[in-house]
PDB file of C-alpha atoms in Angstrom:
ATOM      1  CA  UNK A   1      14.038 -12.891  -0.342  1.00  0.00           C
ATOM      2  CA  UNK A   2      16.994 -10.577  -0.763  1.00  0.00           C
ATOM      3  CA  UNK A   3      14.374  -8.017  -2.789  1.00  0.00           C
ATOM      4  CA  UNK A   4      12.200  -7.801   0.232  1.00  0.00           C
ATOM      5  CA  UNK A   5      15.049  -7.867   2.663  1.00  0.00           C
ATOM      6  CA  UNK A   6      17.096  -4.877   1.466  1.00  0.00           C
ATOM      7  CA  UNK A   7      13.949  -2.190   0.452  1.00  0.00           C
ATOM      8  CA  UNK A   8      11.923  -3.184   3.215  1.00  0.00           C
ATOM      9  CA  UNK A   9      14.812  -2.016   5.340  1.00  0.00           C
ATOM     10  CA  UNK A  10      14.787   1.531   4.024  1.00  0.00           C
ATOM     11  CA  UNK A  11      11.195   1.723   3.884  1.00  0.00           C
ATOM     12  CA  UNK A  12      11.453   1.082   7.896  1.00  0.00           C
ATOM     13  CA  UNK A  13      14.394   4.055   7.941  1.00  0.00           C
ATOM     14  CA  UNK A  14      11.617   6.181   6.643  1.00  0.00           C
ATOM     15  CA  UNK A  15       8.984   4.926   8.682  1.00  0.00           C
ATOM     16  CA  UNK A  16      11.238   5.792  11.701  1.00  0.00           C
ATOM     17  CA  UNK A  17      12.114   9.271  10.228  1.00  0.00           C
ATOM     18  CA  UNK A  18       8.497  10.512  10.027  1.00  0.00           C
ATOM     19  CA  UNK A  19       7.607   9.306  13.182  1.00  0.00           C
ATOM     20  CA  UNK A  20      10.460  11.373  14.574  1.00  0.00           C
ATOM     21  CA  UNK A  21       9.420  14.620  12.508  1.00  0.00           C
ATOM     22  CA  UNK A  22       5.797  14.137  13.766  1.00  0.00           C
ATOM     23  CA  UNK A  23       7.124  13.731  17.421  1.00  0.00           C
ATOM     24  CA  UNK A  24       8.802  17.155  17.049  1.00  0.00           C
ATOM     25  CA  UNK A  25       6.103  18.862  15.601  1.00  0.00           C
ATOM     26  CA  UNK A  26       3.625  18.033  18.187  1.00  0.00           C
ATOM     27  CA  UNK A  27       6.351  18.686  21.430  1.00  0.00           C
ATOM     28  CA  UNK A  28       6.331  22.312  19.434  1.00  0.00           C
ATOM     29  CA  UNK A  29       2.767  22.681  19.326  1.00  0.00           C
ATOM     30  CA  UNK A  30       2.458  21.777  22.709  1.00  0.00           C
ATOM     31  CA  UNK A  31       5.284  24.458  23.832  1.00  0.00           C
ATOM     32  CA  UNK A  32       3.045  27.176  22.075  1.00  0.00           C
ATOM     33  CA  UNK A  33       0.095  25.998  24.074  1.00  0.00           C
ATOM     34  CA  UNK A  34       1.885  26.102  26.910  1.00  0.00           C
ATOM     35  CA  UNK A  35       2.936  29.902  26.685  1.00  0.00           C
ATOM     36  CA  UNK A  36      -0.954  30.835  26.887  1.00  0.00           C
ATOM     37  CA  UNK A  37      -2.168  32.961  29.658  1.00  0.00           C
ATOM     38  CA  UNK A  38      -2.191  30.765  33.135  1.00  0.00           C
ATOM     39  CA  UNK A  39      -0.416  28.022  31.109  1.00  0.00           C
ATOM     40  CA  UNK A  40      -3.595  26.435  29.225  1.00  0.00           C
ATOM     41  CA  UNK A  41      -3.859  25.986  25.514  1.00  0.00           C
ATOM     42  CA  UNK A  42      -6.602  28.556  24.256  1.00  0.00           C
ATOM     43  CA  UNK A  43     -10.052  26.514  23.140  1.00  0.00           C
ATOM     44  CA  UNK A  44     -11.329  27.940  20.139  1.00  0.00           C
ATOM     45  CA  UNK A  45     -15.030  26.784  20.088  1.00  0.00           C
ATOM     46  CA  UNK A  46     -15.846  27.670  16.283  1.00  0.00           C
ATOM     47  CA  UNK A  47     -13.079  24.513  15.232  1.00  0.00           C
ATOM     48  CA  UNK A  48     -14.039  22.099  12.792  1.00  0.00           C
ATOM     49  CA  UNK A  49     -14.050  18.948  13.746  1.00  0.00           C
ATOM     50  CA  UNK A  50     -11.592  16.491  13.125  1.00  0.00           C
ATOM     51  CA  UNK A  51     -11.991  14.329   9.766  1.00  0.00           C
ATOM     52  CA  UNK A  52     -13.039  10.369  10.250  1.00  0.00           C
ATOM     53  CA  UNK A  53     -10.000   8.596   9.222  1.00  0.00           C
ATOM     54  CA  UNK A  54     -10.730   6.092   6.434  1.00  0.00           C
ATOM     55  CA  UNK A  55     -11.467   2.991   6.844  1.00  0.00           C
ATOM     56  CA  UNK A  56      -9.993  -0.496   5.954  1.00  0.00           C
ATOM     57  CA  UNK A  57     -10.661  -3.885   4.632  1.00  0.00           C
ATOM     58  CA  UNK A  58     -11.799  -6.140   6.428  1.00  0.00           C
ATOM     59  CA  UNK A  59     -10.127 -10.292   5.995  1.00  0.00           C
ATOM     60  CA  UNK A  60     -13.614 -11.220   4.459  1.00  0.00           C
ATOM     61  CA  UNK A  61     -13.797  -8.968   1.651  1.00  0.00           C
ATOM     62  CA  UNK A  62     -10.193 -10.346   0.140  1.00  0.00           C
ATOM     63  CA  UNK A  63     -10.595 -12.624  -2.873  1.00  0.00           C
ATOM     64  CA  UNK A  64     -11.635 -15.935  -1.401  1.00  0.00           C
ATOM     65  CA  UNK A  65      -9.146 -18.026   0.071  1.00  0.00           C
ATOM     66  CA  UNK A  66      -9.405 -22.153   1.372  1.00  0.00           C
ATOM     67  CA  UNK A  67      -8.129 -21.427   4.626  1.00  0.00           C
ATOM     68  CA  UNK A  68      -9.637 -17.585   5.212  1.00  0.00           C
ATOM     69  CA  UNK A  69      -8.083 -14.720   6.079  1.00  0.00           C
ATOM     70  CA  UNK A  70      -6.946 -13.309   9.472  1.00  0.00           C
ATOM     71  CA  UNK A  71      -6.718  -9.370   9.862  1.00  0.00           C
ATOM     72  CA  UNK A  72      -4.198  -7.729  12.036  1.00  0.00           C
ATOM     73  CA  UNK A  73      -4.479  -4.288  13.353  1.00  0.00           C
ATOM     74  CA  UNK A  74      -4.261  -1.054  11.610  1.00  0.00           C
ATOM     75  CA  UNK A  75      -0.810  -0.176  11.987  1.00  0.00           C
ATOM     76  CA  UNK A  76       0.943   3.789  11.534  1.00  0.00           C
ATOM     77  CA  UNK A  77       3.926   3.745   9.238  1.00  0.00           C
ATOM     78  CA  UNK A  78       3.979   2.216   5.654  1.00  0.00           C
ATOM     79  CA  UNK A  79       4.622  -1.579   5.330  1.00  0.00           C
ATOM     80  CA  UNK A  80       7.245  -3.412   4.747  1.00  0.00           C
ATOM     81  CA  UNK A  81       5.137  -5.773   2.393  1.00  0.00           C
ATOM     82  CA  UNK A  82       5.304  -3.361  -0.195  1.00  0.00           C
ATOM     83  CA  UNK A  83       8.858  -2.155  -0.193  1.00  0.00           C
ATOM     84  CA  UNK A  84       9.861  -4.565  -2.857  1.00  0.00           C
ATOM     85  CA  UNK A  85       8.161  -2.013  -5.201  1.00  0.00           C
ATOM     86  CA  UNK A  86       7.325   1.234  -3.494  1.00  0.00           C
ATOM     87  CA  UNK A  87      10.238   1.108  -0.462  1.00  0.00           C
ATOM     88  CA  UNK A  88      12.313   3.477  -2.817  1.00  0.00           C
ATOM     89  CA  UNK A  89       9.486   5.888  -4.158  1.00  0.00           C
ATOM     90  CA  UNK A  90       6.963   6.754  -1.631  1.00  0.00           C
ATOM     91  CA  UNK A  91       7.035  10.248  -0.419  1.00  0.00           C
ATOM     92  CA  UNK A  92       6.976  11.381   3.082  1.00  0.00           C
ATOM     93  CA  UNK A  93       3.546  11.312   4.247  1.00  0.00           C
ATOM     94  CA  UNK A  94       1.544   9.616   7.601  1.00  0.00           C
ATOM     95  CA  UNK A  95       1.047   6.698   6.263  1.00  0.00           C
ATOM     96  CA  UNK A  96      -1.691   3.490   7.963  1.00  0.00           C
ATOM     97  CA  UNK A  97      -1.615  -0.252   6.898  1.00  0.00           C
ATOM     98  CA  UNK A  98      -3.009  -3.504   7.912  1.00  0.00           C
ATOM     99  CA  UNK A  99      -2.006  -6.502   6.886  1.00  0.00           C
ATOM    100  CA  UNK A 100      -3.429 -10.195   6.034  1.00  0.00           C
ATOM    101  CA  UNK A 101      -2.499 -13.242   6.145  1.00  0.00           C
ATOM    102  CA  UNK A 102      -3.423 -17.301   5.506  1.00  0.00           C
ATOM    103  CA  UNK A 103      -2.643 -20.517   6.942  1.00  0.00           C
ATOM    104  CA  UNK A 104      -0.349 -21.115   3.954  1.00  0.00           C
ATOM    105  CA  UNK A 105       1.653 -18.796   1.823  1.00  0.00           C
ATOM    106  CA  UNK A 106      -0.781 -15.719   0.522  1.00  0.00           C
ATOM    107  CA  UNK A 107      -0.361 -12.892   2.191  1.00  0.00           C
ATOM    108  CA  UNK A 108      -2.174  -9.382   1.644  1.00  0.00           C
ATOM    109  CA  UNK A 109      -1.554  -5.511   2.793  1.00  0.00           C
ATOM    110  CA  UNK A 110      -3.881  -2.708   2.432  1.00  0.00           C
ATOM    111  CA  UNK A 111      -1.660   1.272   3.110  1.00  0.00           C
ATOM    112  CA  UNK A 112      -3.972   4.545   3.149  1.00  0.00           C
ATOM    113  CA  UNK A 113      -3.057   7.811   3.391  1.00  0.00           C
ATOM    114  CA  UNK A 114      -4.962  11.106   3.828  1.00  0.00           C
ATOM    115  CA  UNK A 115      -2.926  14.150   1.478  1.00  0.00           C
ATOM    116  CA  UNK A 116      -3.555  17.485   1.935  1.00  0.00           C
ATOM    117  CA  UNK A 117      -5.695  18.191  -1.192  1.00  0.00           C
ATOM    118  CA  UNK A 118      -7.301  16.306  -3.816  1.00  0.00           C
ATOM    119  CA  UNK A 119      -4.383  17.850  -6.085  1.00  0.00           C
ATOM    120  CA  UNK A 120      -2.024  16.260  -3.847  1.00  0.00           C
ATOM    121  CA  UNK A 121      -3.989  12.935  -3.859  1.00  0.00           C
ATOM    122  CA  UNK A 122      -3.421  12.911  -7.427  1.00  0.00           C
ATOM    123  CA  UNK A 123      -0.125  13.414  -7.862  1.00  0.00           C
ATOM    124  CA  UNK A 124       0.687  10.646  -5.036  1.00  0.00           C
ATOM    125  CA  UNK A 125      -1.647   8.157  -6.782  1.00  0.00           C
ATOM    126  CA  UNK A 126       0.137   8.895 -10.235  1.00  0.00           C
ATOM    127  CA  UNK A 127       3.511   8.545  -8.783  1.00  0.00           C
ATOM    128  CA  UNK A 128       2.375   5.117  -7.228  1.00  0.00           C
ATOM    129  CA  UNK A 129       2.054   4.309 -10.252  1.00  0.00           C
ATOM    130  CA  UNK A 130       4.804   4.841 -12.235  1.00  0.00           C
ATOM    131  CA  UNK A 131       6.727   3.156  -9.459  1.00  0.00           C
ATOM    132  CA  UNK A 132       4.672  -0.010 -10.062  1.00  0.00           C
ATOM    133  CA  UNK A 133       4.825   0.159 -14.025  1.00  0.00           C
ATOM    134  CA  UNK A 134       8.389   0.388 -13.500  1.00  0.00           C
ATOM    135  CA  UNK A 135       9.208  -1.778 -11.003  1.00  0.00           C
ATOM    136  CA  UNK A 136       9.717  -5.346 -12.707  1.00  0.00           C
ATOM    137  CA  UNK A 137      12.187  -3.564 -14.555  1.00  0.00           C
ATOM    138  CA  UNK A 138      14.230  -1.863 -11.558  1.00  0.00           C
ATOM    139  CA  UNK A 139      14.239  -5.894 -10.135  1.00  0.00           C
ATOM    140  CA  UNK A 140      16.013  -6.847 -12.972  1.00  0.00           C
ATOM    141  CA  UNK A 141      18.289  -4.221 -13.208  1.00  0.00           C
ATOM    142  CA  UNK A 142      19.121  -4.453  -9.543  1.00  0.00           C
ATOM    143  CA  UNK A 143      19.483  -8.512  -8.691  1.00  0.00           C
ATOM    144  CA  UNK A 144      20.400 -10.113 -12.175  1.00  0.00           C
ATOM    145  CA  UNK A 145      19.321 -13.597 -10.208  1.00  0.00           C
ATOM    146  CA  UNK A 146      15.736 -12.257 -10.933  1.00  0.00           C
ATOM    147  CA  UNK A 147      13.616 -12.184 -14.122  1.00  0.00           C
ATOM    148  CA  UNK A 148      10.534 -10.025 -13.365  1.00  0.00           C
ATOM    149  CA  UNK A 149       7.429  -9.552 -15.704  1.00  0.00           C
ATOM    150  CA  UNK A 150       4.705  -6.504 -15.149  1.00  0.00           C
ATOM    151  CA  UNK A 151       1.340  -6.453 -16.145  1.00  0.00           C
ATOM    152  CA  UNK A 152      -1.440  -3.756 -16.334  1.00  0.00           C
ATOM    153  CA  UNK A 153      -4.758  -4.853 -15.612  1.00  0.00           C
ATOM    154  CA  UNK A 154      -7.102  -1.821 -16.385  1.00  0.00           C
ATOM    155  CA  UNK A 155      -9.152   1.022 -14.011  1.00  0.00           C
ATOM    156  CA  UNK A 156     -11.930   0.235 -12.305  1.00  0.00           C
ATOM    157  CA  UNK A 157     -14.754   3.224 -12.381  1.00  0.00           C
ATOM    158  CA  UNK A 158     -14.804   3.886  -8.931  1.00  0.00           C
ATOM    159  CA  UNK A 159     -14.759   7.226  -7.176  1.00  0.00           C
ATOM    160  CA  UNK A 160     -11.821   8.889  -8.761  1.00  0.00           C
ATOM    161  CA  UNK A 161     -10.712   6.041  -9.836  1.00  0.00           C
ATOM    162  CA  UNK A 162      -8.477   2.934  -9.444  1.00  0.00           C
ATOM    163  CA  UNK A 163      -5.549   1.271 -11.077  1.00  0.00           C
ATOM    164  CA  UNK A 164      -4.536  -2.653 -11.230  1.00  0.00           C
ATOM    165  CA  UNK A 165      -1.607  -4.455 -11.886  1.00  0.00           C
ATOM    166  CA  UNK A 166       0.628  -7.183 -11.960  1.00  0.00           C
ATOM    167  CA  UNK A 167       3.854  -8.859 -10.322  1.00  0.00           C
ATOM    168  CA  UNK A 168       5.516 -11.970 -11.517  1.00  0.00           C
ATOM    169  CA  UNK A 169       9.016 -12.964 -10.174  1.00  0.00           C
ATOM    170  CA  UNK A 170      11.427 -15.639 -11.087  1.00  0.00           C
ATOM    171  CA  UNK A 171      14.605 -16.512  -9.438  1.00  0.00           C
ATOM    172  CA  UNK A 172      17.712 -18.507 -10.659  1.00  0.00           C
ATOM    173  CA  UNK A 173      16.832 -20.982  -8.566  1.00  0.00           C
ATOM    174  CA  UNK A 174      13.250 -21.338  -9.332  1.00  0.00           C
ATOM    175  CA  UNK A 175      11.480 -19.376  -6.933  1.00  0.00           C
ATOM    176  CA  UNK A 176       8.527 -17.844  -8.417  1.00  0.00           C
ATOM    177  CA  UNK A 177       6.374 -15.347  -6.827  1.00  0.00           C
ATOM    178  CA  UNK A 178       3.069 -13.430  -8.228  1.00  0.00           C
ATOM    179  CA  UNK A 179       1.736  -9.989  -6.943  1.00  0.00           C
ATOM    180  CA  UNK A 180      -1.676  -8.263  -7.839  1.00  0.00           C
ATOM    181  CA  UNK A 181      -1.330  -4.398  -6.745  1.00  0.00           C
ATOM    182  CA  UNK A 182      -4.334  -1.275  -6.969  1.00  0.00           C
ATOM    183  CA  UNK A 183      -3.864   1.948  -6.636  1.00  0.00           C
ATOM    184  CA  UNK A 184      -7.031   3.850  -5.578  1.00  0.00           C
ATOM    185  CA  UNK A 185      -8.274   7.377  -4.763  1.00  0.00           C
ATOM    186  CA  UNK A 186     -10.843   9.001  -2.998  1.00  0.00           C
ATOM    187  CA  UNK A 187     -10.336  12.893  -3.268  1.00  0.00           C
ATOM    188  CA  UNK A 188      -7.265  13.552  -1.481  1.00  0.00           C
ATOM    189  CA  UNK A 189      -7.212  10.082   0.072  1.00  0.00           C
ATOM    190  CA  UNK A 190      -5.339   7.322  -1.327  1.00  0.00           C
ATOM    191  CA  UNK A 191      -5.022   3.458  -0.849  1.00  0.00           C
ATOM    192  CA  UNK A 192      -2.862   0.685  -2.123  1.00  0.00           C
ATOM    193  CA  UNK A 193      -3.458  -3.276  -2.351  1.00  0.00           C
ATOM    194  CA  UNK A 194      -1.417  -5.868  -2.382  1.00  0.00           C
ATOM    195  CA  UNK A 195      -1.818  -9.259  -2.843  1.00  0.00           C
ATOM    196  CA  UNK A 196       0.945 -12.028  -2.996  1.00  0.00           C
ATOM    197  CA  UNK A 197       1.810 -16.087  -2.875  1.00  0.00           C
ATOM    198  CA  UNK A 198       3.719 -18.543  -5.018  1.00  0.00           C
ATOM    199  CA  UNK A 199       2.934 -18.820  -8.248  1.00  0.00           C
ATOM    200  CA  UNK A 200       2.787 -17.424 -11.616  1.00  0.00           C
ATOM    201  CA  UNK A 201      -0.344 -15.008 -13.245  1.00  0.00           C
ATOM    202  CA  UNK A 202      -2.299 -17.942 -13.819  1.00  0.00           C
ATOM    203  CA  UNK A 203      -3.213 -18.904 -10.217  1.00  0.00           C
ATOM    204  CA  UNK A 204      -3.791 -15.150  -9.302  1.00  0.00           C
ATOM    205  CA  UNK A 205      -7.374 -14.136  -8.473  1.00  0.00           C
ATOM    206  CA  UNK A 206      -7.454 -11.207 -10.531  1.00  0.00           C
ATOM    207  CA  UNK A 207     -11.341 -10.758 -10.852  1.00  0.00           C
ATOM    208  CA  UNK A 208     -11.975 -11.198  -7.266  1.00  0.00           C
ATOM    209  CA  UNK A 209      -8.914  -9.079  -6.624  1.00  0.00           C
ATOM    210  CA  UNK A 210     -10.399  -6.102  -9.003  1.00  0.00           C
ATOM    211  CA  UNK A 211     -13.491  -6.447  -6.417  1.00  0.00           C
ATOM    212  CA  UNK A 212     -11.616  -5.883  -3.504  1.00  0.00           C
ATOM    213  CA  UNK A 213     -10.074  -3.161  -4.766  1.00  0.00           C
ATOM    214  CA  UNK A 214     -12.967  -1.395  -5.955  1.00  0.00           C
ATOM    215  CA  UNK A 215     -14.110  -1.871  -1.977  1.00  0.00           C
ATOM    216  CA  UNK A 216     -10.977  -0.608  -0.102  1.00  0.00           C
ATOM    217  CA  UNK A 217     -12.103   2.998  -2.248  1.00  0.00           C
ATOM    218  CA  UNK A 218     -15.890   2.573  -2.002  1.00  0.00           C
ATOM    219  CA  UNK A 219     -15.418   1.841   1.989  1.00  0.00           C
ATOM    220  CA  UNK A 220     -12.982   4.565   3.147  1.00  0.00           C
ATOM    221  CA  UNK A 221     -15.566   6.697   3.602  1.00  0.00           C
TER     222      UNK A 221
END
C-alpha cells in the first residue's frame, strides 16, 4: 500500500538516525571512562540500579483470533506498522516494539517507550494522539485515491490512563482496510497498539481490543 510504503520509509530514516546518536553517545561515555586513573572506569557503589524495562504483550492476550497469534521478538527502533499514522509525528526517543501476526491477514504491533519524566510521558502520549485524531484526514489530503474515516472509542480507567481509536481506509479500487489503535501511559512510560486486517469497523474486535489495551498498561510493570 503506497500509505505504508512511503511513511514507513521515513520512520526507518529515523529509526537509523537514533541508533546512530545512541552509538555516539555511548563511544563518548566510554572515552571518559577510559581517561580514569590506570585506564578503568571508576565504580561508584552507592548507584541505583538500573530500571526493569517494561514489559510486552504476549500473542495470547490479543483479541481472539481463529488461527492464533504468533509473537516475534521485542525489537529496538519504532515499527514500521505504524508509520501510516505516526511515521511523520513521533519524536526522537528509544523506542521497543514487537509485532504479531496470523495465518491470514490481521496483523498487530505493540511500541513502548520509557520518557524521562512523567511530564514528558504526558506530553508524548497527548501528541500520539493528536497524530491519530488527525490522521484519516492527512490520508486524504495526501493520496486523493484514499477515503479515510476516524473514530474515537473512549479511555479506559487504567493507570494514567488510555486512549482508543479507530482506522477505516478505502481505496479507488476497493481496498478497504480497518485499524483499532490505544494510546496508554504508565508514569513516564508509554505504549501504543495497533491492530489491523481487511475490513470495515464492523468486523473489528473493539471490546476485546479495549481489553488488550487496558493489559499492555496494567503489565508493563
Amino acid at each position: 500500500m503506497p500509505i505504508r510504503t512511503r511513511v514507513a520509509a521515513l520512520a526507518a530514516l529515523t529509526a537509523a538516525a537514533l541508533t546512530a546518536a545512541a552509538l555516539a553517545v555511548g563511544a563518548a561515555a566510554t572515552a571518559q571512562a577510559g581517561a580514569a586513573p590506570g585506564g578503568t572506569a571508576q565504580k561508584n557503589a552507592s548507584a541505583p540500579k538500573k530500571a526493569a524495562a517494561p514489559r510486552f504483550l504476549a500473542a495470547s492476550e490479543l483479541p481472539p483470533h481463529p488461527t492464533g497469534w504468533t509473537a516475534g521478538p521485542v525489537t529496538d527502533g519504532f515499527p514500521e506498522q505504524l508509520a501510516y499514522c505516526l511515521g511523520e509525528g513521533v519524536p526522537a526517543y528509544d523506542y521497543r516494539h514487537r509485532l504479531f501476526h496470523t495465518e491470514l491477514d490481521t496483523s498487530a504491533v505493540q511500541v513502548t517507550v520509557v520518557t524521562g519524566s512523567a511530564a514528558k510521558g504526558k506530553a508524548l502520549a497527548d501528541r500520539l494522539n493528536k497524530e491519530i485524531r488527525t490522521c484519516a484526514a492527512r490520508l486524504e489530503r495526501l493520496y486523493p485515491e484514499i477515503e479515510a474515516e476516524g473514530r474515537f472509542f473512549g479511555t479506559l480507567p487504567v493507570e494514567e490512563g488510555a486512549t482508543v481509536h479507530g482506522l477505516h481506509t478505502e481505496t479507488s479500487y476497493g481496498a478497504t482496510d480497518v485499524n483499532l489503535l490505544s494510546v496508554g501511559r504508565d508514569g513516564r512510560t508509554v505504549t501504543v497498539v495497533g491492530w489491523g486486517q481487511m475490513g470495515d469497523f464492523d468486523d473489528a474486535p473493539l471490546a476485546a481490543f479495549k481489553k488488550t489495551a487496558k493489559k499492555a498498561v496494567t503489565k508493563l510493570y
